Amino acid sequence: MPEPRGLLWLSSGTLAAAAFGLGIFASAQLHGTAPAAGGAALAIGALLAAGCLAAAAAVDRLVLAPARALARAIETVLGTGRREQLALPARHALGALPGRLDELLERVAGAEQRLAEERARAKAAAEADRRRLAAILKDVGEGLVHCAPDGRILLYNDAAVTLLGSPAGLGLGRSIFEVVSRETLAYHVDLLRRTAAGGPARAGEPFIAAAGETGRLLRCRLSLVGEELPGSEGFVLAIAEAGLQVASGTGRLLDQLETAWRGPVASIRAAAEVLRDSQPDEQSGWFARVVEEEAGRLEKLLAELAGEARALTLRQWPLYDVASGDLRDVLAERLATLGVPVQLGGEGESVWASADCATLVSLLASFLEELAGRGVREARLSARARPSGVTLRLAWTGPVPTRAELDAWLDGKLDRFGLPFTAREIAERHGAEPWVAATADGAALHFPLPPPTGLHPVRVAPVLPARPEFYDFDLAPSAGALEARPLRSLTYVVLDCETTGLDAETDDLLQLAAVRVVNGRVIHGEVFDCLVDPGRPIPEASIRFHGITPEMIRGKPPPELVLARFARFAEGAVLVAHNAAFDLAFLHKYEAGAGIRLDQPVLDTLLISALLQDQEGDHSLDGVAARLGVEIRGRHTALGDSLATAEILVRLIGMLELRGMATLGEAIRASRSMVEIRRQRARRGEVARRA
């Protein structure tokens, strides 16, 4: 495409030529009849042509040349970051544009310089943090490995190298599954991701896994990493010595007891029997009997030692609470990974039980693999609570194994799954004796499990009305020196309460949770979460709303003690809640008994939302979270709601700054104005309802 200067001169030259040509033509036509008029026409054509060329020259000098200079200056800034002095004609037609552009380029250059300085400071701070972290991790006795979501190792400390035995597979960018038992670790990573999807991220239960090369048993614990989505930034594996060794996942000690040592003892016993039966003299016969008896006792002792070793090793695998629905989902994925052609479905609600889930999944996968070999293609896993625990029921349509076939499977080792145990030993670890019973269309394996150690209420849709809005709350009784501080520089404690009802005068506290927000960032690792025993019954309607049962609060501290602990957690911070007056009305009830006073400034995300957005809109926690793109995990739990409110607060701070309200005092004054507005709106609504 031609440049503007070329187009200008091309068009101007064309017009000039056309004007001059028209003058010549007119002059020729008039020359014979009116020579004077012909001369005038020629002169006019020449003047028009000259005018076109002069206009083009003026536009080129006054507009295009300065524009080219501006373009070069911009290209220099974009390409090198340097700002050159603009060299423009003394007179130009760009008005204030060059000056404004020069000012803009100066600001850009200054911003680039400040950005470079900030990068240098951030890099230095990050390097200092890295050095501090390295020093801390070096002296930590527990092994720590940080992995990406796919298992690639991003960080590990010296203790991890010691515990894992300096395996060849351990290194940055290598897979953790190469150095720690893949089956066990992958199961617990997947289980933790599933459980975190329904609520705030938490550390997983402890479990046992074997180091890939040394066979050392490790006591492990997983934590997901990721603020927005648990596990999105990987996971951290903490490992410690479990106290026993299992070589390469097959159990060297057990194999030695059962084969390497038992074989020679059996040979000695057989030799003694032959010697006894060969009719030796009396002394030789006595000696043969002694050898045979001692060999028998030694053989029996080795069998007992093998059993004790297996039992001791199995006891290293802890039982912990798991939902049967999670167990079913992970088992279905394990079958797909193993290529077992059985579709696994479910029946009934998920039930909590206590189990060593990794070994239990391997056991059930082994059984379904056996069934697949008999032509079974569909199975259903369900669970039923019973007085002494829970019974897993794995039902299928197809052949029914005989008792002998079931015993043969129970006595077979699960080597294929990296476990040095039989299915029977794993069942005994759970205190279970599995059995198979025929059904109308097939059969079912029944596997009893111990009851859960904790309490896990089933969540149902809440039936209580939303919390009433409170308007008679003084938002900032003592902002004091904090009033002039920028919002983003403050420390906040975002809280939420669960209660026996909605009346602060007659109802009581059941749960108090909070999370810190520091420098505009939610600190998920710094949370306060306590159940409370109010010393009174919990109404059934409230239990349906938040799921807190009398069993869950039995033995928990009273409200005054919990409030005293919370006051220490929240010391020096701005308090934040959604519909804050509701929560603080309950907390203020116990201040005298706790010997404390919550006199910090308070912000209410409900009022700030109403201030910044449509006052007539939905400003419930769900409504605000939906508008701001905040996902609420664990709704109607105090911790889940406080985490969601904290994410909302971070977004609202940015919106307040855009409105010019950058300090705590400005936010408090704006919130106070909303108190009266919403109170008047509520009064008008009440009048309209009565009318």
XYZ file of C-alpha atoms in Angstrom:
691
model
C 0.000 0.000 0.000
C 1.507 3.409 -0.980
C 2.689 5.703 1.811
C 0.630 8.822 2.637
C 3.375 11.113 1.253
C 3.407 9.272 -2.069
C -0.381 9.373 -2.286
C -0.348 13.076 -1.499
C 2.087 13.962 -4.268
C 0.511 11.551 -6.723
C -2.937 13.029 -6.219
C -1.633 16.611 -6.176
C 0.430 16.046 -9.327
C -2.571 14.505 -11.042
C -4.761 17.459 -10.126
C -2.069 19.941 -11.187
C -1.626 18.197 -14.531
C -5.380 18.072 -15.031
C -5.740 21.795 -14.218
C -2.895 22.825 -16.493
C -4.164 20.546 -19.251
C -7.630 22.012 -18.932
C -6.145 25.517 -19.203
C -4.277 24.566 -22.394
C -7.408 23.044 -23.886
C -9.509 26.123 -23.081
C -6.799 28.435 -24.439
C -6.650 26.505 -27.697
C -10.403 26.647 -28.125
C -10.563 30.388 -27.474
C -7.397 31.425 -29.297
C -9.073 31.977 -32.693
C -12.114 33.870 -31.496
C -10.930 35.537 -28.270
C -7.183 35.529 -27.883
C -7.334 37.445 -24.572
C -9.752 34.928 -23.059
C -7.532 32.074 -24.239
C -4.532 33.598 -22.546
C -6.520 34.076 -19.346
C -7.648 30.414 -19.397
C -4.070 29.250 -19.795
C -2.964 31.464 -16.888
C -5.786 30.196 -14.671
C -4.873 26.567 -15.450
C -1.254 27.271 -14.601
C -2.237 28.952 -11.320
C -4.488 26.000 -10.363
C -1.670 23.551 -11.078
C 0.752 25.606 -9.033
C -1.799 25.850 -6.214
C -2.215 22.063 -6.096
C 1.512 21.543 -5.880
C 1.886 24.293 -3.254
C -0.906 22.762 -1.129
C 0.764 19.363 -1.344
C 4.073 20.874 -0.276
C 2.397 22.627 2.674
C 0.621 19.445 3.803
C 3.864 17.504 3.432
C 5.856 20.014 5.480
C 3.278 20.949 8.101
C 1.491 17.583 8.623
C 3.227 14.564 7.110
C 6.792 15.449 8.044
C 5.914 16.070 11.732
C 3.797 12.866 11.736
C 6.775 10.912 10.414
C 8.942 12.364 13.159
C 6.360 11.323 15.763
C 6.202 7.805 14.308
C 10.000 7.492 14.452
C 10.030 8.617 18.084
C 7.358 6.070 18.988
C 9.233 3.297 17.142
C 12.405 4.193 19.034
C 10.612 3.943 22.371
C 8.951 0.656 21.420
C 12.144 -0.843 20.045
C 14.770 0.370 22.495
C 12.965 1.898 25.424
C 14.860 5.159 24.831
C 13.083 8.478 24.380
C 14.541 10.830 21.764
C 13.970 14.565 21.592
C 11.355 15.332 18.951
C 12.805 17.338 16.035
C 9.826 19.124 14.453
C 9.528 22.109 12.102
C 9.097 25.452 13.786
C 5.609 25.599 12.313
C 3.390 22.548 11.951
C -0.318 21.751 11.852
C -0.389 19.096 14.603
C -1.338 21.509 17.333
C -0.791 20.180 20.897
C -0.318 16.567 19.745
C 3.518 16.594 19.724
C 3.618 18.094 23.190
C 1.130 15.577 24.543
C 3.001 12.745 22.838
C 6.292 13.984 24.240
C 4.724 14.016 27.706
C 3.343 10.505 27.132
C 6.722 9.200 25.987
C 8.352 10.737 29.020
C 5.850 9.020 31.284
C 6.334 5.718 29.474
C 10.092 6.012 29.864
C 9.653 6.802 33.553
C 7.270 3.872 33.975
C 9.753 1.579 32.241
C 12.473 2.753 34.581
C 10.292 2.242 37.654
C 9.226 -1.171 36.346
C 12.852 -2.175 35.856
C 13.673 -1.044 39.388
C 10.648 -2.921 40.758
C 11.669 -6.037 38.861
C 15.140 -5.807 40.315
C 13.713 -5.439 43.835
C 11.284 -8.317 43.280
C 14.068 -10.493 41.913
C 16.263 -9.690 44.897
C 13.394 -10.386 47.310
C 12.568 -13.643 45.535
C 16.198 -14.700 45.663
C 16.322 -13.866 49.379
C 13.123 -15.857 49.947
C 14.611 -18.716 47.947
C 17.728 -18.710 50.094
C 15.690 -18.596 53.297
C 13.425 -21.392 52.056
C 16.423 -23.485 51.057
C 17.992 -22.985 54.488
C 14.738 -23.883 56.234
C 14.108 -26.955 54.100
C 17.685 -28.134 54.542
C 17.251 -28.383 58.308
C 13.723 -29.820 58.270
C 13.810 -33.418 59.467
C 10.760 -34.378 57.437
C 11.234 -35.035 53.747
C 9.386 -32.552 51.507
C 8.785 -32.862 47.763
C 6.788 -30.286 45.773
C 5.407 -31.675 42.528
C 3.534 -30.268 39.546
C -0.008 -31.583 38.898
C 1.397 -34.302 36.622
C 3.918 -35.435 39.251
C 7.054 -33.668 37.934
C 9.330 -32.766 40.854
C 9.766 -29.006 41.343
C 11.513 -28.955 44.727
C 12.872 -31.396 47.299
C 15.025 -31.170 50.421
C 17.957 -33.151 51.783
C 15.738 -35.179 54.120
C 13.779 -36.476 51.119
C 17.008 -37.682 49.510
C 17.983 -39.480 52.722
C 14.588 -41.144 53.151
C 14.277 -42.148 49.508
C 17.845 -43.454 49.383
C 19.263 -41.159 46.641
C 17.395 -42.967 43.848
C 18.389 -42.362 40.239
C 14.866 -41.142 39.447
C 14.941 -38.320 42.016
C 15.632 -34.971 40.368
C 14.033 -31.745 39.239
C 11.713 -32.395 36.323
C 11.613 -36.157 37.020
C 8.390 -37.887 38.069
C 7.709 -38.555 41.750
C 5.978 -41.756 40.641
C 9.395 -43.138 39.671
C 10.652 -42.994 43.257
C 7.498 -43.578 45.353
C 4.960 -46.377 44.854
C 2.868 -45.170 41.910
C -0.316 -47.063 42.794
C -0.515 -45.774 46.357
C 0.556 -42.193 45.675
C -1.648 -41.748 42.598
C -4.654 -43.013 44.542
C -4.181 -40.518 47.386
C -3.530 -37.586 45.044
C -6.758 -38.355 43.202
C -8.726 -38.876 46.412
C -7.537 -35.584 47.887
C -8.504 -33.713 44.699
C -11.970 -35.233 44.862
C -12.545 -34.345 48.490
C -11.140 -30.814 47.996
C -13.639 -30.187 45.192
C -16.473 -30.073 47.733
C -14.876 -27.717 50.228
C -11.752 -25.865 51.311
C -8.484 -27.562 50.466
C -6.956 -29.520 53.309
C -4.073 -31.862 53.985
C -4.785 -35.500 53.328
C -4.843 -38.295 55.871
C -1.493 -40.014 56.559
C -0.774 -43.108 54.504
C 2.053 -45.555 53.906
C 3.929 -45.891 50.618
C 7.089 -47.725 49.632
C 10.192 -46.051 48.201
C 10.679 -47.418 44.695
C 14.340 -48.495 44.907
C 15.010 -49.158 48.606
C 11.597 -50.583 49.484
C 11.659 -48.491 52.676
C 8.197 -47.884 54.060
C 7.416 -44.170 54.303
C 4.706 -42.453 56.279
C 3.344 -39.869 53.850
C 0.976 -36.925 53.872
C -0.251 -34.891 50.903
C -1.330 -31.266 50.599
C -2.732 -29.660 47.457
C -1.258 -26.380 46.204
C -3.382 -23.763 44.424
C -5.442 -20.816 45.635
C -8.177 -20.704 43.020
C -8.458 -24.450 42.422
C -6.897 -26.935 44.871
C -4.247 -28.944 43.063
C -3.956 -26.530 40.129
C -0.371 -25.773 41.181
C 0.470 -29.350 42.134
C 0.912 -30.966 45.526
C 3.399 -31.253 48.376
C 4.388 -34.702 49.645
C 5.713 -34.858 53.222
C 7.497 -38.109 54.071
C 8.948 -39.642 57.227
C 10.367 -43.010 58.202
C 7.671 -45.590 58.943
C 10.011 -48.019 60.664
C 10.025 -51.114 58.401
C 11.459 -52.120 55.042
C 9.740 -53.807 52.120
C 12.184 -54.428 49.272
C 10.886 -53.451 45.843
C 7.315 -53.813 47.022
C 7.496 -57.623 47.371
C 8.471 -57.993 51.005
C 12.050 -59.290 51.233
C 11.673 -60.137 54.928
C 8.458 -62.047 54.300
C 9.929 -63.888 51.332
C 12.978 -64.911 53.370
C 10.796 -66.226 56.163
C 8.557 -68.132 53.770
C 11.053 -69.427 51.179
C 14.731 -68.792 51.828
C 14.563 -70.005 55.455
C 11.609 -72.359 55.366
C 13.097 -74.419 52.524
C 16.281 -75.485 54.354
C 14.309 -76.231 57.527
C 11.936 -78.450 55.555
C 14.915 -80.216 53.964
C 16.430 -80.899 57.398
C 13.125 -82.309 58.590
C 12.789 -84.531 55.517
C 16.337 -85.841 55.996
C 15.581 -86.666 59.625
C 12.465 -88.592 58.575
C 14.483 -90.634 56.064
C 17.140 -91.329 58.669
C 14.496 -92.432 61.161
C 12.804 -94.775 58.675
C 16.067 -96.442 57.613
C 16.133 -98.575 60.826
C 19.321 -97.113 62.357
C 20.685 -98.094 65.761
C 19.011 -96.777 68.882
C 21.288 -93.756 69.281
C 20.941 -92.711 65.635
C 17.180 -93.147 65.827
C 17.001 -90.968 68.911
C 19.114 -88.340 67.173
C 16.891 -88.462 64.071
C 13.770 -87.965 66.200
C 15.346 -84.993 67.975
C 16.310 -83.388 64.649
C 12.829 -84.032 63.234
C 11.077 -82.554 66.268
C 13.353 -79.498 66.414
C 12.960 -78.956 62.666
C 9.196 -79.103 63.096
C 9.317 -76.583 65.919
C 11.607 -74.327 63.908
C 9.289 -74.578 60.912
C 6.328 -73.649 63.102
C 8.284 -70.743 64.600
C 9.192 -69.432 61.151
C 5.528 -69.577 60.138
C 4.580 -67.604 63.263
C 7.359 -65.083 62.630
C 6.184 -64.644 59.044
C 2.654 -64.032 60.265
C 3.837 -61.543 62.886
C 5.997 -59.753 60.314
C 3.038 -59.471 57.950
C 0.775 -58.240 60.730
C 3.399 -55.718 61.873
C 3.885 -54.447 58.324
C 0.152 -54.199 57.724
C -0.316 -52.231 60.944
C 1.909 -49.544 59.437
C -0.877 -48.841 56.941
C -3.262 -46.565 58.915
C -7.026 -46.655 58.543
C -8.757 -43.331 57.963
C -12.173 -42.051 56.997
C -13.318 -42.261 53.385
C -16.676 -41.916 51.645
C -17.835 -44.956 49.704
C -18.682 -42.682 46.760
C -15.061 -41.520 46.531
C -13.901 -45.123 46.867
C -16.185 -46.154 44.003
C -15.016 -43.347 41.716
C -11.332 -44.077 42.279
C -11.916 -47.823 41.819
C -13.656 -47.163 38.499
C -10.685 -45.117 37.294
C -8.262 -47.796 38.507
C -10.125 -50.443 36.502
C -9.895 -48.274 33.399
C -6.158 -47.726 33.973
C -5.556 -51.467 34.396
C -7.636 -52.292 31.335
C -10.113 -54.402 33.322
C -13.254 -54.600 31.106
C -15.779 -54.086 33.910
C -18.076 -51.067 34.088
C -18.528 -50.050 37.730
C -21.699 -48.311 38.837
C -23.122 -47.314 42.189
C -26.204 -47.752 44.303
C -27.572 -45.622 47.124
C -25.985 -42.736 49.000
C -22.315 -42.429 49.859
C -21.508 -43.746 53.336
C -18.441 -42.961 55.460
C -16.246 -45.773 56.778
C -12.736 -46.290 58.109
C -10.332 -48.024 55.725
C -6.873 -48.212 54.237
C -8.209 -47.043 50.917
C -5.217 -47.659 48.668
C -4.912 -51.340 49.598
C -8.697 -51.750 49.627
C -8.980 -50.375 46.084
C -6.240 -52.775 44.972
C -8.066 -55.672 46.626
C -11.381 -54.864 44.932
C -9.640 -54.263 41.591
C -8.012 -57.700 41.910
C -11.386 -59.321 42.617
C -13.044 -57.587 39.661
C -10.144 -58.677 37.478
C -10.930 -62.260 38.489
C -14.610 -61.726 37.682
C -13.730 -60.195 34.295
C -11.934 -63.430 33.454
C -15.234 -65.223 34.079
C -17.139 -62.974 31.693
C -18.495 -60.351 34.121
C -18.743 -56.932 32.465
C -20.819 -54.846 34.902
C -20.691 -54.429 38.684
C -22.215 -52.131 41.304
C -20.551 -50.938 44.510
C -22.697 -49.742 47.393
C -22.352 -49.316 51.146
C -24.743 -49.791 54.026
C -24.285 -48.526 57.560
C -24.771 -51.048 60.330
C -24.546 -50.762 64.151
C -20.911 -51.901 64.306
C -19.644 -50.291 61.127
C -20.239 -50.313 57.372
C -20.565 -53.119 54.853
C -19.345 -52.672 51.282
C -21.389 -54.650 48.765
C -19.947 -55.392 45.322
C -22.731 -56.934 43.221
C -22.560 -58.332 39.690
C -24.561 -60.324 37.194
C -22.843 -63.565 36.340
C -21.282 -66.693 37.841
C -21.002 -67.234 41.598
C -17.505 -68.268 42.835
C -17.376 -71.354 45.025
C -16.010 -71.171 48.542
C -12.816 -72.845 47.373
C -12.407 -70.334 44.554
C -12.974 -67.427 46.961
C -10.409 -68.860 49.384
C -7.897 -69.270 46.563
C -8.309 -65.616 45.619
C -8.095 -64.486 49.261
C -4.853 -66.408 49.741
C -3.224 -65.036 46.589
C -0.688 -62.225 46.815
C -1.443 -58.865 45.241
C 2.011 -58.573 43.642
C 0.480 -57.093 40.485
C -0.547 -54.072 42.569
C 2.827 -53.670 44.304
C 1.569 -55.107 47.618
C 3.408 -57.903 49.480
C 0.172 -59.120 51.076
C -2.682 -61.450 50.307
C -6.253 -60.300 49.974
C -7.048 -62.171 53.189
C -4.376 -60.269 55.117
C -5.725 -56.950 53.882
C -9.222 -58.022 54.918
C -7.909 -58.988 58.366
C -6.252 -55.552 58.623
C -9.786 -54.126 58.355
C -11.154 -56.681 60.831
C -13.216 -58.168 57.997
C -14.024 -61.645 56.773
C -15.410 -61.219 53.231
C -18.098 -63.550 51.962
C -20.011 -64.065 48.724
C -23.780 -64.543 48.601
C -25.907 -65.416 45.599
C -28.516 -62.894 44.411
C -31.470 -63.151 42.035
C -29.356 -62.341 38.986
C -25.816 -63.091 40.137
C -23.875 -62.630 43.358
C -22.390 -60.033 45.692
C -19.170 -59.781 47.679
C -19.765 -58.412 51.190
C -16.808 -56.678 52.849
C -17.336 -55.311 56.406
C -15.435 -52.152 57.393
C -14.960 -50.348 60.726
C -17.076 -47.241 61.380
C -15.600 -43.803 60.629
C -13.543 -42.168 63.336
C -15.014 -38.728 62.658
C -18.447 -37.296 61.992
C -19.439 -36.535 58.415
C -22.981 -35.174 58.079
C -24.809 -35.606 54.790
C -25.438 -32.198 53.219
C -28.932 -31.376 52.026
C -30.371 -28.223 50.505
C -30.877 -25.585 53.219
C -34.444 -24.892 54.202
C -33.963 -21.929 56.528
C -34.499 -18.378 55.260
C -31.515 -16.189 54.491
C -29.942 -14.286 57.344
C -31.692 -10.989 58.073
C -29.748 -7.834 57.298
C -28.735 -5.748 60.314
C -28.528 -1.953 59.974
C -27.953 -0.750 63.531
C -24.280 -1.708 63.535
C -21.526 0.889 63.991
C -19.050 -0.198 61.344
C -15.902 1.449 62.691
C -15.985 2.428 66.357
C -12.193 2.734 66.553
C -10.591 3.073 63.138
C -8.021 5.369 64.729
C -4.613 5.399 63.088
C -5.712 2.822 60.537
C -8.192 5.214 58.939
C -5.606 6.834 56.659
C -3.980 3.550 55.663
C -4.472 2.291 52.075
C -6.931 -0.594 51.907
C -4.449 -2.849 50.145
C -1.807 -2.390 52.868
C -3.989 -3.584 55.755
C -4.324 -7.015 57.336
C -7.878 -8.346 57.464
C -9.479 -11.254 59.308
C -12.550 -12.395 57.381
C -14.964 -14.319 59.605
C -18.214 -16.266 59.455
C -20.408 -17.895 62.094
C -22.831 -20.797 62.164
C -25.506 -20.540 64.848
C -28.472 -22.363 66.356
C -30.808 -19.820 64.743
C -31.174 -16.293 63.428
C -31.902 -14.346 66.633
C -28.784 -13.110 68.395
C -30.739 -12.587 71.608
C -32.052 -16.140 71.982
C -29.756 -18.257 69.778
C -26.131 -19.241 70.259
C -22.861 -19.776 68.414
C -22.060 -23.225 66.935
C -18.998 -22.581 64.757
C -16.588 -19.702 64.186
C -14.118 -19.663 61.296
C -11.878 -16.985 59.803
C -9.044 -16.500 57.324
C -6.392 -13.781 57.026
C -5.992 -11.459 54.037
C -2.556 -9.799 53.861
C -1.419 -7.298 51.197
C -4.471 -7.990 49.071
C -3.933 -11.777 49.105
C -5.932 -14.523 50.822
C -3.598 -16.578 53.046
C -5.218 -20.022 52.875
C -2.707 -21.471 55.324
C -3.694 -19.049 58.122
C -7.206 -20.003 59.162
C -9.188 -20.237 62.382
C -11.887 -22.913 62.521
C -13.563 -24.040 65.760
C -16.762 -25.855 66.600
C -18.529 -24.615 69.732
C -20.612 -26.383 72.352
C -23.261 -23.810 73.340
C -24.622 -26.050 76.082
C -28.079 -26.274 74.524
C -29.922 -28.405 71.931
C -29.585 -27.640 68.234
C -32.920 -27.229 66.402
C -33.512 -29.741 63.614
C -34.134 -26.903 61.128
C -30.674 -25.507 61.855
C -29.041 -28.926 61.452
C -30.610 -29.221 57.995
C -29.162 -25.809 57.155
C -25.506 -26.163 58.214
C -25.158 -29.894 58.983
C -23.721 -29.432 62.505
C -25.092 -32.201 64.719
C -25.059 -32.591 68.530
C -22.446 -35.370 68.184
C -20.098 -33.029 66.325
C -20.036 -30.419 69.112
C -19.917 -32.855 72.020
C -16.775 -32.146 74.040
C -15.983 -28.946 72.115
C -15.036 -25.741 73.993
C -17.681 -23.222 75.116
C -18.285 -19.973 73.182
C -16.285 -17.818 75.610
C -13.120 -19.911 75.218
C -13.437 -19.985 71.420
C -13.952 -16.211 71.320
C -10.840 -15.644 73.455
C -8.786 -17.742 71.029
C -10.295 -15.887 68.082
C -9.425 -12.512 69.613
C -5.757 -13.529 69.657
C -5.998 -14.697 66.044
C -7.621 -11.403 64.933
C -5.478 -9.051 66.995
C -4.419 -5.931 65.075
C -6.508 -6.773 61.988
C -9.575 -5.195 60.405
C -12.577 -7.499 60.839
C -14.577 -8.347 57.724
C -17.788 -10.339 57.244
C -20.709 -10.544 54.835
C -23.670 -8.992 56.648
C -21.166 -8.327 59.428
C -23.660 -7.110 62.017
C -25.271 -10.553 62.152
C -21.998 -12.329 62.979
C -20.692 -9.685 65.381
C -24.003 -9.551 67.227
C -23.378 -13.167 68.264
C -19.714 -12.575 69.119
C -20.435 -9.521 71.271
C -22.676 -11.707 73.468
C -19.649 -13.566 74.821
C -17.123 -10.711 75.157
C -17.637 -10.226 78.889
C -17.318 -13.933 79.642
C -14.222 -14.203 77.443
C -12.612 -11.163 79.043
C -11.954 -9.511 75.665
C -13.347 -6.735 73.503
C -13.484 -6.821 69.716
C -12.947 -3.116 69.076
C -11.237 -3.278 65.686
C -12.687 -1.464 62.677
C -15.092 -3.571 60.627
C -15.946 -3.753 56.937
C -19.088 -5.373 55.576
C -18.801 -6.883 52.092
C -22.590 -6.777 51.727
C -22.640 -2.989 52.156
C -19.606 -2.466 49.922
C -21.230 -4.594 47.214
C -24.423 -2.548 47.453
C -22.361 0.649 47.249
C -20.412 -0.388 44.161
C -23.129 -2.265 42.302
C -26.878 -2.043 41.833
C -28.451 -1.372 45.220
C -31.607 -3.204 44.212
C -29.758 -6.340 43.129
C -29.005 -9.571 44.976
C -26.342 -8.888 47.595
C -26.465 -12.235 49.358
C -23.179 -14.114 49.566
C -24.246 -16.350 46.681
C -25.345 -13.394 44.544
C -22.172 -11.346 45.080
C -19.944 -14.392 44.568
C -21.676 -15.195 41.276
C -21.223 -11.628 39.971
C -17.556 -11.471 40.934
C -16.671 -14.953 39.735
C -15.932 -16.415 43.187
C -16.593 -20.123 43.669
C -17.963 -21.030 47.113
C -16.622 -24.372 48.289
C -18.373 -25.707 51.362
C -21.406 -23.387 51.382
C -23.028 -22.990 54.804
C -19.861 -24.053 56.582
C -18.186 -21.273 58.503
C -14.788 -21.883 56.906
C -16.145 -22.259 53.381
C -18.170 -19.048 53.639
C -15.302 -17.079 55.206
C -12.917 -18.143 52.418
C -15.445 -17.067 49.794
C -15.984 -13.730 51.573
C -12.209 -13.198 51.639
C -11.991 -13.696 47.861
C -14.889 -11.258 47.442
C -13.118 -8.689 49.651
C -9.974 -8.793 47.486
C -12.051 -8.053 44.370
C -14.060 -5.300 46.084
C -10.877 -3.531 47.223
C -9.819 -3.165 43.589
C -13.263 -1.778 42.679
C -13.151 0.702 45.585
C -9.760 1.955 44.406
C -11.172 2.569 40.924
C -13.914 4.695 42.544
C -11.267 6.769 44.326
C -11.848 5.170 47.769
C -8.371 3.847 48.509
C -8.170 4.204 52.316
C -9.936 2.448 55.166
C -11.544 5.654 56.332
C -13.057 6.355 52.904
C -14.433 2.808 52.701
C -15.937 3.057 56.194
C -17.611 6.400 55.490
C -19.046 5.091 52.232
C -20.332 1.982 54.014
C -21.988 4.094 56.691
C -23.904 5.961 54.023
C -25.181 2.624 52.710
C -26.482 1.650 56.163
C -29.047 4.442 56.101
C -29.941 3.897 52.450
C -30.658 0.183 52.981
C -32.520 0.880 56.232
C -34.842 3.295 54.410
C -35.272 0.837 51.576
C -36.245 -1.881 54.066
C -38.784 0.467 55.695
C -40.367 1.269 52.320
C -40.609 -2.425 51.573
C -42.286 -3.082 54.917
C -44.813 -0.307 54.307
C -45.566 -1.681 50.845
C -46.138 -5.187 52.253
C -48.534 -3.896 54.907
C -50.434 -1.871 52.320
